[in-house]
Coordinates of C-alpha atoms and ligand atoms in Angstrom, one line a residue:
M1 CA -16.0 7.7 25.2
S2 CA -18.1 9.4 22.5
D3 CA -21.8 10.1 23.0
H4 CA -22.6 10.0 19.3
P5 CA -25.1 7.4 18.2
R6 CA -23.4 4.3 16.9
L7 CA -22.6 4.4 13.2
I8 CA -25.4 2.2 12.0
R9 CA -28.0 4.1 14.0
R10 CA -27.1 7.4 12.6
P11 CA -29.8 8.9 10.4
E12 CA -27.2 9.4 7.6
W13 CA -26.6 5.6 7.7
T14 CA -30.2 4.6 7.6
A15 CA -30.8 7.1 4.8
L16 CA -28.1 5.2 2.8
E17 CA -29.8 1.9 3.6
D18 CA -33.1 3.2 2.4
H19 CA -31.5 4.6 -0.8
R20 CA -29.9 1.2 -1.5
A21 CA -33.2 -0.6 -0.9
G22 CA -35.1 2.0 -2.9
A23 CA -33.7 3.9 -5.9
L24 CA -30.5 1.8 -6.1
L25 CA -32.1 -1.6 -5.5
H26 CA -31.2 -2.7 -9.1
P27 CA -28.6 -0.2 -10.3
D28 CA -28.2 -0.3 -14.0
L29 CA -25.1 1.4 -15.5
R30 CA -26.4 1.2 -19.1
E31 CA -29.5 3.2 -18.0
M32 CA -27.5 5.6 -15.9
F33 CA -25.2 6.5 -18.8
D34 CA -28.1 6.7 -21.3
R35 CA -30.0 9.0 -19.0
D36 CA -27.0 11.3 -18.3
P37 CA -24.7 12.1 -21.2
E38 CA -22.5 14.2 -18.8
R39 CA -22.0 11.4 -16.4
A40 CA -18.5 10.4 -17.4
E41 CA -17.3 14.0 -17.1
R42 CA -19.3 14.9 -13.9
Y43 CA -17.9 11.8 -12.2
T44 CA -14.3 12.4 -13.0
V45 CA -12.0 14.2 -10.6
R46 CA -8.5 15.4 -11.5
V47 CA -5.8 15.6 -8.8
G48 CA -2.3 16.6 -9.8
D49 CA -1.4 14.3 -12.7
L50 CA -4.1 11.7 -11.9
L51 CA -7.5 11.5 -13.6
V52 CA -9.9 9.5 -11.5
D53 CA -13.0 8.4 -13.4
Y54 CA -15.6 6.9 -11.0
S55 CA -18.5 7.1 -13.3
K56 CA -18.7 3.3 -13.7
N57 CA -19.8 3.0 -10.0
L58 CA -23.2 2.1 -8.9
I59 CA -24.1 5.5 -7.7
N60 CA -26.1 8.6 -8.6
D61 CA -26.0 12.2 -7.3
E62 CA -28.1 11.2 -4.4
T63 CA -25.8 8.4 -3.4
L64 CA -22.9 10.8 -3.4
A65 CA -24.8 13.4 -1.4
L66 CA -25.8 10.9 1.2
L67 CA -22.3 9.5 1.5
Q68 CA -20.9 13.0 1.9
E69 CA -23.5 13.6 4.7
L70 CA -22.2 10.4 6.4
A71 CA -18.7 11.8 6.1
T72 CA -19.8 15.1 7.7
A73 CA -21.7 13.3 10.4
T74 CA -18.7 11.2 11.3
D75 CA -16.4 14.2 11.2
V76 CA -14.0 12.8 8.7
F77 CA -12.6 16.2 8.0
G78 CA -12.2 17.0 11.8
L79 CA -10.1 13.9 12.2
R80 CA -8.2 14.7 9.0
D81 CA -7.3 18.1 10.4
A82 CA -6.3 16.6 13.7
M83 CA -4.0 14.2 11.8
F84 CA -2.4 17.1 9.9
H85 CA -2.0 19.1 13.1
G86 CA 0.0 16.3 14.8
E87 CA -2.7 15.4 17.3
R88 CA -2.4 11.9 18.9
I89 CA -5.1 10.3 16.8
N90 CA -3.5 6.8 17.1
I91 CA -5.3 6.4 20.4
T92 CA -4.3 2.9 21.4
E93 CA -0.6 3.7 21.0
D94 CA -1.0 7.3 22.1
R95 CA 0.9 8.6 19.0
A96 CA 0.6 11.3 16.4
V97 CA 0.1 10.2 12.8
L98 CA 2.3 12.4 10.7
H99 CA 3.5 10.6 7.6
T100 CA 2.3 13.8 5.8
A101 CA 5.2 15.6 7.6
L102 CA 7.7 13.3 5.8
R103 CA 6.9 15.0 2.5
A104 CA 6.3 18.5 3.7
P105 CA 8.5 21.2 2.1
R106 CA 11.5 22.5 4.1
N107 CA 9.7 25.7 5.2
A108 CA 6.6 24.0 6.6
V109 CA 5.8 24.0 10.3
I110 CA 4.2 20.9 11.7
E111 CA 4.3 20.5 15.4
V112 CA 4.2 17.5 17.7
D113 CA 4.0 18.4 21.4
G114 CA 5.0 22.0 20.5
E115 CA 8.0 21.0 18.5
N116 CA 8.3 21.6 14.7
V117 CA 9.2 18.2 13.3
V118 CA 9.9 19.4 9.7
P119 CA 13.6 20.4 10.4
Q120 CA 14.3 16.8 11.7
V121 CA 12.6 15.3 8.6
H122 CA 14.8 17.4 6.3
A123 CA 18.0 16.8 8.4
V124 CA 17.5 13.0 7.8
L125 CA 16.6 13.6 4.1
D126 CA 19.9 15.5 3.8
K127 CA 21.8 12.8 5.5
M128 CA 20.2 10.2 3.2
T129 CA 21.0 12.4 0.2
A130 CA 24.7 12.6 1.1
F131 CA 24.9 8.9 1.7
A132 CA 23.0 8.0 -1.5
D133 CA 25.2 10.3 -3.5
R134 CA 28.3 8.7 -2.1
V135 CA 27.1 5.2 -2.9
R136 CA 25.9 6.2 -6.4
S137 CA 29.2 7.9 -7.2
G138 CA 31.3 5.1 -5.9
E139 CA 32.9 7.3 -3.2
W140 CA 31.4 5.0 -0.5
T141 CA 33.4 1.8 -0.9
G142 CA 33.2 -1.5 0.8
H143 CA 35.8 -2.8 3.4
T144 CA 38.3 -3.9 0.7
G145 CA 38.0 -0.7 -1.2
K146 CA 35.8 -2.1 -3.9
R147 CA 32.8 -0.1 -5.1
I148 CA 29.4 -1.0 -3.9
R149 CA 27.4 -2.7 -6.7
N150 CA 24.7 -4.4 -4.7
V151 CA 22.2 -3.1 -2.2
V152 CA 20.2 -5.6 -0.2
N153 CA 17.3 -4.2 1.9
I154 CA 16.5 -6.4 4.9
G155 CA 13.1 -5.6 6.5
I156 CA 9.5 -6.9 6.6
G157 CA 6.0 -5.4 6.4
G158 CA 6.3 -1.7 6.1
S159 CA 10.1 -1.9 6.1
D160 CA 10.1 -4.0 3.0
L161 CA 6.9 -3.6 0.9
G162 CA 7.2 0.1 0.3
P163 CA 10.8 0.3 -0.9
A164 CA 10.4 -3.0 -2.8
M165 CA 7.2 -1.9 -4.5
A166 CA 8.6 1.6 -5.3
Y167 CA 11.9 0.2 -6.6
E168 CA 10.0 -2.0 -9.0
A169 CA 7.7 0.8 -10.0
L170 CA 10.5 3.2 -10.7
R171 CA 13.1 0.7 -12.1
A172 CA 13.2 2.7 -15.3
Y173 CA 14.6 5.6 -13.3
S174 CA 17.1 3.5 -11.4
D175 CA 20.8 3.3 -11.8
R176 CA 21.1 0.2 -13.8
S177 CA 24.7 -0.4 -12.8
L178 CA 23.5 -1.2 -9.3
T179 CA 21.6 -4.4 -8.2
F180 CA 18.8 -4.1 -5.7
R181 CA 17.3 -6.9 -3.7
F182 CA 14.8 -7.1 -0.9
V183 CA 14.8 -9.7 1.7
S184 CA 11.9 -10.1 4.1
N185 CA 11.0 -13.7 4.7
V186 CA 12.5 -15.5 7.7
D187 CA 12.7 -18.5 5.4
G188 CA 16.4 -18.7 4.8
A189 CA 15.8 -19.3 1.1
D190 CA 15.0 -15.6 0.7
L191 CA 18.4 -14.4 1.9
H192 CA 20.1 -17.3 0.1
E193 CA 18.6 -16.4 -3.2
A194 CA 19.3 -12.7 -2.7
V195 CA 23.0 -13.1 -2.0
R196 CA 24.1 -16.3 -3.7
D197 CA 25.5 -14.6 -6.8
L198 CA 26.8 -11.5 -5.0
D199 CA 30.3 -10.5 -4.0
P200 CA 30.3 -9.6 -0.3
A201 CA 33.0 -7.0 -1.0
E202 CA 30.6 -5.1 -3.2
T203 CA 27.4 -5.6 -1.1
L204 CA 25.7 -3.1 1.2
F205 CA 23.0 -4.3 3.6
I206 CA 20.4 -1.9 4.7
V207 CA 18.7 -3.2 7.8
A208 CA 15.2 -1.5 7.9
S209 CA 13.2 -1.9 11.1
K210 CA 11.3 0.7 12.9
T211 CA 11.5 -1.2 16.2
F212 CA 14.8 -3.1 15.4
T213 CA 13.3 -6.0 17.4
T214 CA 11.3 -7.7 14.6
I215 CA 12.5 -11.3 14.8
E216 CA 12.5 -12.0 11.0
T217 CA 14.6 -8.9 10.3
I218 CA 17.1 -9.4 13.1
T219 CA 17.5 -13.1 12.2
N220 CA 18.1 -12.2 8.5
A221 CA 20.4 -9.4 9.4
T222 CA 22.4 -11.6 11.7
S223 CA 22.7 -14.3 8.9
A224 CA 23.7 -11.6 6.4
R225 CA 26.4 -10.4 8.7
T226 CA 27.7 -14.0 9.0
W227 CA 27.7 -14.3 5.2
L228 CA 29.5 -11.0 4.8
L229 CA 32.2 -11.9 7.4
K230 CA 32.7 -15.3 5.9
G231 CA 33.4 -13.7 2.6
L232 CA 35.7 -11.0 4.0
D233 CA 38.0 -13.2 6.1
G234 CA 36.0 -12.6 9.3
D235 CA 37.1 -9.1 9.8
E236 CA 34.5 -7.5 12.1
K237 CA 35.6 -4.0 11.0
A238 CA 33.9 -4.8 7.6
V239 CA 30.4 -4.4 9.2
A240 CA 30.8 -0.6 9.4
K241 CA 31.2 -0.3 5.6
H242 CA 28.6 -2.9 4.7
F243 CA 25.7 -2.3 7.1
V244 CA 23.5 0.7 7.7
A245 CA 20.3 0.8 9.7
L246 CA 17.0 2.6 9.3
S247 CA 15.2 2.7 12.6
T248 CA 13.6 4.7 15.4
N249 CA 15.6 2.6 18.0
A250 CA 19.2 3.8 18.2
G251 CA 19.9 1.6 21.3
K252 CA 19.0 -1.6 19.5
V253 CA 20.9 -0.6 16.4
A254 CA 24.1 -0.1 18.4
E255 CA 23.5 -3.4 20.2
F256 CA 23.4 -5.1 16.8
G257 CA 26.8 -3.7 16.0
I258 CA 25.9 -1.0 13.5
D259 CA 27.6 2.3 14.0
P260 CA 24.9 4.9 15.1
D261 CA 26.5 7.3 12.5
N262 CA 25.3 4.8 9.9
M263 CA 21.8 4.9 11.2
F264 CA 19.0 6.9 9.5
E265 CA 16.4 7.9 11.9
F266 CA 12.6 8.2 11.8
W267 CA 10.0 8.7 14.5
D268 CA 7.2 6.9 16.4
W269 CA 4.7 9.1 14.6
V270 CA 5.5 7.3 11.3
G271 CA 3.5 4.1 11.1
G272 CA 5.4 1.1 9.5
R273 CA 3.0 0.9 6.6
Y274 CA 3.2 4.7 6.1
S275 CA 7.0 4.8 6.2
Y276 CA 8.6 4.3 2.8
D277 CA 8.9 8.0 2.3
S278 CA 10.9 8.2 5.5
A279 CA 14.4 6.9 6.0
I280 CA 12.9 3.5 5.1
G281 CA 13.1 4.6 1.5
L282 CA 16.9 4.8 1.5
S283 CA 17.4 1.9 -0.9
L284 CA 15.0 3.6 -3.3
M285 CA 16.8 6.8 -3.0
I286 CA 20.1 5.1 -3.8
A287 CA 18.3 3.5 -6.8
I288 CA 16.7 6.5 -8.3
G289 CA 18.8 9.3 -6.8
P290 CA 17.8 12.0 -4.3
E291 CA 16.3 14.3 -6.9
R292 CA 13.8 11.8 -8.2
F293 CA 13.1 10.8 -4.6
R294 CA 12.2 14.4 -3.9
E295 CA 10.0 14.5 -6.9
M296 CA 8.2 11.5 -5.4
L297 CA 7.8 13.2 -2.1
D298 CA 6.4 16.3 -3.8
G299 CA 3.9 14.0 -5.5
F300 CA 2.8 12.8 -2.1
H301 CA 2.6 16.3 -0.8
L302 CA 0.5 17.5 -3.7
V303 CA -2.2 14.9 -2.9
D304 CA -1.9 15.7 0.9
E305 CA -2.7 19.3 0.1
H306 CA -5.6 18.2 -2.1
F307 CA -7.0 16.0 0.6
R308 CA -6.5 18.7 3.2
T309 CA -8.2 21.5 1.2
A310 CA -10.4 20.2 -1.7
P311 CA -14.1 20.5 -1.1
A312 CA -15.9 17.2 -0.5
E313 CA -17.4 16.9 -3.9
A314 CA -14.0 17.2 -5.6
N315 CA -11.9 15.4 -2.9
A316 CA -10.6 12.3 -4.6
P317 CA -9.5 10.3 -1.5
L318 CA -12.8 11.1 0.2
I319 CA -14.8 10.0 -2.9
L320 CA -12.8 6.7 -3.2
G321 CA -13.1 6.0 0.5
L322 CA -16.9 6.6 0.5
L323 CA -17.3 4.4 -2.6
G324 CA -15.6 1.6 -0.7
I325 CA -18.0 2.1 2.2
W326 CA -21.0 2.1 -0.2
Y327 CA -20.0 -1.4 -1.5
G328 CA -18.6 -2.9 1.8
N329 CA -21.5 -1.7 4.0
F330 CA -24.5 -1.5 1.6
F331 CA -23.8 -4.1 -1.1
G332 CA -22.1 -6.8 1.0
A333 CA -18.8 -6.6 -0.9
Q334 CA -16.1 -8.4 1.0
S335 CA -13.2 -7.5 -1.2
H336 CA -11.7 -4.8 -3.4
A337 CA -9.5 -5.6 -6.4
V338 CA -6.7 -3.3 -7.5
L339 CA -5.6 -4.1 -11.0
P340 CA -2.7 -2.1 -12.4
Y341 CA -2.1 -2.2 -16.2
S342 CA 1.6 -1.7 -15.7
H343 CA 4.2 -4.3 -15.2
Y344 CA 6.1 -1.9 -13.1
L345 CA 3.3 -1.9 -10.6
S346 CA 3.5 -5.6 -10.0
K347 CA 4.0 -5.1 -6.3
F348 CA 1.6 -2.3 -5.9
T349 CA -1.4 -4.4 -4.7
A350 CA 0.8 -6.3 -2.2
Y351 CA 1.9 -2.9 -0.8
L352 CA -1.8 -1.8 -0.6
Q353 CA -2.7 -5.0 1.2
Q354 CA -0.7 -3.9 4.2
L355 CA -1.7 -0.3 3.9
D356 CA -5.4 -1.1 3.8
M357 CA -5.7 -4.4 5.7
E358 CA -3.4 -3.7 8.5
S359 CA -5.0 -0.3 8.9
N360 CA -8.6 -1.1 8.7
G361 CA -8.7 -4.8 9.6
K362 CA -10.3 -3.9 13.0
S363 CA -13.4 -5.1 14.8
V364 CA -13.6 -2.7 17.7
D365 CA -14.3 0.9 17.4
R366 CA -12.2 3.8 18.9
D367 CA -14.1 3.4 22.1
G368 CA -13.3 -0.3 22.3
H369 CA -16.8 -1.5 21.5
P370 CA -17.3 -4.3 19.0
V371 CA -18.3 -2.9 15.6
E372 CA -21.7 -3.9 14.2
W373 CA -20.7 -3.0 10.7
Q374 CA -18.2 -4.3 8.2
T375 CA -14.8 -2.7 8.2
G376 CA -11.8 -3.1 5.8
P377 CA -12.1 -5.2 2.7
V378 CA -9.8 -7.9 1.5
V379 CA -7.6 -6.2 -1.0
W380 CA -6.2 -8.3 -3.8
G381 CA -5.1 -8.2 -7.4
T382 CA -2.2 -8.5 -9.8
P383 CA -1.3 -6.6 -13.0
G384 CA -4.2 -6.4 -15.3
T385 CA -3.7 -8.5 -18.4
N386 CA -2.3 -11.4 -16.5
G387 CA -5.4 -11.3 -14.2
Q388 CA -7.6 -11.3 -17.2
H389 CA -6.4 -14.8 -18.1
A390 CA -6.8 -16.1 -14.6
Y391 CA -9.5 -14.7 -12.3
Y392 CA -11.4 -12.1 -14.3
Q393 CA -13.9 -14.8 -15.3
L394 CA -15.2 -14.6 -11.7
L395 CA -15.3 -10.8 -11.9
H396 CA -17.4 -11.0 -15.1
Q397 CA -19.7 -13.9 -14.4
G398 CA -19.3 -14.9 -10.8
T399 CA -21.8 -14.2 -8.0
K400 CA -19.8 -11.8 -5.9
V401 CA -19.7 -8.0 -5.8
I402 CA -16.1 -7.0 -6.3
P403 CA -15.4 -3.4 -6.9
A404 CA -12.2 -2.9 -8.8
D405 CA -9.7 -0.1 -9.5
L406 CA -8.1 -0.1 -13.0
I407 CA -4.9 1.8 -13.1
G408 CA -3.1 2.7 -16.3
F409 CA -0.8 5.2 -18.0
A410 CA -1.0 6.9 -21.4
N411 CA 2.7 6.3 -22.1
P412 CA 5.1 3.5 -21.6
V413 CA 8.4 4.4 -20.0
D414 CA 10.9 6.1 -22.3
E415 CA 13.5 3.4 -22.0
L416 CA 11.6 0.8 -24.0
S417 CA 12.4 0.2 -27.6
D418 CA 10.0 1.5 -30.2
E419 CA 8.8 -1.9 -30.9
L420 CA 8.0 -2.5 -27.2
K421 CA 6.5 0.9 -26.9
A422 CA 4.1 0.0 -29.7
Q423 CA 2.6 -2.7 -27.5
H424 CA 1.4 -0.1 -25.1
D425 CA -1.8 0.7 -26.9
L426 CA -2.8 -2.9 -26.8
L427 CA -2.1 -3.0 -23.1
M428 CA -4.3 0.0 -22.5
A429 CA -7.0 -1.3 -24.9
N430 CA -7.3 -4.2 -22.5
L431 CA -7.8 -1.8 -19.6
F432 CA -10.5 0.2 -21.3
A433 CA -12.2 -3.0 -22.7
Q434 CA -12.4 -4.6 -19.3
G435 CA -13.9 -1.5 -17.7
Q436 CA -16.5 -1.4 -20.4
A437 CA -17.3 -5.1 -20.3
L438 CA -17.5 -5.1 -16.5
A439 CA -19.8 -2.1 -16.4
F440 CA -22.1 -2.8 -19.4
G441 CA -21.8 -6.5 -19.9
K442 CA -23.6 -8.2 -22.8
T443 CA -27.3 -8.8 -22.8
A444 CA -29.0 -12.0 -23.9
A445 CA -30.5 -10.1 -26.9
E446 CA -27.0 -9.0 -28.0
V447 CA -25.7 -12.6 -27.6
R448 CA -28.7 -14.0 -29.6
A449 CA -28.2 -11.4 -32.3
E450 CA -24.8 -12.9 -32.9
G451 CA -26.5 -16.2 -33.8
V452 CA -25.4 -18.0 -30.6
P453 CA -27.5 -21.2 -30.1
E454 CA -30.2 -20.7 -27.5
A455 CA -28.7 -23.2 -25.1
Q456 CA -25.5 -21.2 -24.9
V457 CA -27.1 -17.8 -24.5
P458 CA -27.2 -17.8 -20.6
H459 CA -23.6 -18.9 -20.5
R460 CA -22.4 -16.2 -22.8
T461 CA -24.5 -13.4 -21.3
F462 CA -22.7 -10.9 -19.0
R463 CA -24.9 -9.1 -16.5
G464 CA -22.5 -6.2 -16.2
N465 CA -23.0 -3.6 -13.4
H466 CA -19.6 -4.6 -11.9
P467 CA -18.3 -1.3 -10.5
T468 CA -14.9 0.0 -11.5
T469 CA -12.9 3.2 -10.9
T470 CA -10.3 4.0 -13.5
I471 CA -7.2 5.9 -12.6
L472 CA -5.2 7.3 -15.5
A473 CA -2.0 9.3 -15.7
A474 CA 0.3 10.3 -18.5
E475 CA 3.2 8.1 -17.3
L476 CA 4.5 6.4 -14.2
T477 CA 6.9 9.0 -12.9
P478 CA 8.3 9.3 -9.3
S479 CA 5.8 12.1 -8.7
V480 CA 2.9 10.1 -10.0
L481 CA 3.8 7.2 -7.8
G482 CA 3.8 9.5 -4.8
Q483 CA 0.4 10.9 -5.8
L484 CA -1.0 7.4 -6.2
I485 CA 0.2 6.2 -2.8
A486 CA -1.0 9.3 -1.0
L487 CA -4.4 8.9 -2.7
Y488 CA -4.7 5.4 -1.3
E489 CA -3.3 6.4 2.1
H490 CA -6.0 9.0 2.5
K491 CA -8.7 6.8 1.1
V492 CA -7.9 4.3 3.9
F493 CA -7.9 7.1 6.4
V494 CA -11.4 8.2 5.3
Q495 CA -12.8 4.7 5.7
G496 CA -11.2 4.3 9.1
A497 CA -12.7 7.7 10.2
V498 CA -16.2 6.8 9.1
W499 CA -16.0 3.3 10.7
N500 CA -14.7 5.0 13.9
I501 CA -11.7 2.6 14.2
D502 CA -8.1 3.2 14.9
S503 CA -6.4 2.8 11.5
F504 CA -3.0 3.3 12.9
D505 CA -2.4 0.4 15.3
Q506 CA -1.9 -3.3 14.5
W507 CA -2.4 -5.3 17.6
G508 CA -3.7 -8.2 15.5
V509 CA -0.2 -8.9 14.3
E510 CA 1.2 -9.3 17.8
L511 CA -0.5 -12.6 18.9
G512 CA 1.2 -14.6 16.1
K513 CA 4.6 -13.1 16.9
V514 CA 4.3 -14.0 20.6
L515 CA 3.1 -17.5 19.9
A516 CA 5.8 -18.2 17.3
K517 CA 8.4 -17.4 19.9
R518 CA 6.7 -19.8 22.4
V519 CA 6.4 -22.6 19.9
E520 CA 10.0 -22.5 18.4
P521 CA 11.7 -24.4 21.3
A522 CA 9.2 -27.3 20.8
L523 CA 10.5 -27.6 17.2
T524 CA 14.1 -27.1 17.8
E525 CA 14.6 -29.0 21.1
G526 CA 11.4 -30.9 21.5
A527 CA 10.7 -28.8 24.6
H528 CA 7.4 -29.1 26.3
V529 CA 5.4 -26.0 25.7
P530 CA 2.7 -25.6 28.3
G531 CA -0.7 -24.7 27.0
L532 CA -0.2 -26.0 23.5
D533 CA -3.5 -27.2 22.0
A534 CA -3.9 -30.9 20.9
S535 CA -3.8 -30.1 17.2
T536 CA -0.7 -28.0 17.3
T537 CA 1.0 -30.6 19.7
A538 CA 0.3 -33.3 17.1
L539 CA 1.5 -31.2 14.2
V540 CA 4.7 -30.3 16.1
A541 CA 5.3 -34.0 16.8
A542 CA 4.8 -34.9 13.1
Y543 CA 7.1 -32.1 12.1
R544 CA 9.8 -33.4 14.4
T545 CA 9.4 -36.9 13.0
L546 CA 9.7 -35.7 9.4
R547 CA 12.5 -33.3 10.2
K548 CA 16.0 -34.4 9.1
K549 CA 18.2 -34.6 12.2
Ligands
F6P1 O1 3.5 -6.6 10.5 C1 3.5 -5.9 11.7 C2 4.5 -4.8 11.7 O2 4.5 -4.3 13.0 C3 4.2 -3.8 10.7 O3 3.3 -2.8 11.1 C4 5.6 -3.2 10.4 O4 5.6 -2.6 9.2 C5 6.4 -4.5 10.4 O5 5.8 -5.3 11.4 C6 7.9 -4.4 10.6 O6 8.2 -3.8 11.8 P1 9.6 -3.1 12.0 O7 9.8 -2.1 11.0 O8 9.6 -2.6 13.4 O9 10.6 -4.2 11.9

């Protein structure tokens, strides 16, 4: 148990409260920019290929200094170093947290319990590379000798969102002669829609599950096997050519009937939501090829090194993490919007939801005491321009404080036609315009000057001062994607460290899993489930009445 004062009683915390109630009671971005012509440049940090402009946040130099003092007092960098050194900082599961080892170069040395894990990481990457090359070249064929044309990843949570998001993000780099689908939902409709137009003889299933016990994944994998065998005359031998597994649990993989030779391993020090750069990324590696996959890992590593070594005032994940704390704990912000201006990043926010909300959705601290401060925000958002015509109204004129990240690229992907490439400036003009409108709004005087009737002036006035951070890169390459993800991973880390919570467990997901297993017999057999509450009992009865026999 730590003997530090609790977070909100630390002098660094109360100094921030005083600052918010004093100098930053009514922050005004127009005024802040007017007073400081250097603000945009001073509040921009460059990391690898990413430019992070945080100047449109409700902060000044003192805010940043106070936030950094809070980070120092809460020993964010001490915990960071412990993570990078393989210490068991996931205390409730007694595990090291070493997703950073997954992207370390071959010659790095990172030890867990005295053993260098980097050679294992690279051995699996080599095995993945050999397999991906065989599938991509057509050398790995299905049971009937046909070439594999379709790859279906079956997994959920971290075993789905990462590869699905990254495949979408890097589609332009993918082998277009192959089809990739991602099945996660235990709703049979998901698998049905994924395979209904596929030829089993040309289909490879990748069963991705860290534990290999997750009911949704095992159920879908079992149904996929039935579908495959039905299409291949029931020959059980087909499974070996059409099923591979990504897991930490060799025993369960073998029990399922997948040859352990066709299993790609990872380790308990890789959290599910931090795993798509492990074997869990096999579908992505098949899609974009091992070289591009390595470029992505190098992008992650670049930001790992930045986070590990950059001084506080230039440390992008630290700054982003502290800004989130500033809004969540001192402005009452409940949510954080992530708004990519890239169609390819359509699954990016969904991915970040798990990363952030499963990591920092906690209400006891590392010592097991209830927290008296807000922790992780609700993360939400969709690609930018679509959002503009849906929920941006609330961002501009609603009553809530919603900090947002605007993410965009200077170039469209190469593959687009010239005509479609020409649309890119319009896309990005929207990003810049939104950042500007959110920050600086439109005053009543400006509205009046346009000749707007007085009765409409309040409706057409924008108060502005809605904080945004803009992240810009030249283009969405594999490396840039890795950089972006690592940036958010470490941002989430920083916040968990300050809040003194365990960002690496997810006990909250367990209760629902256990209860679903208990309730299922009541639905299927009408079994009496002891301890079921009155509302659920009535709902189950109604379900059984409505259910077709
Ligand atoms: O959603 C809870 C969770 O435990 C996630 O953390 C994990 O990514 C997901 O389930 C899937 O777990 P597994 O990879 O073991 O099937």
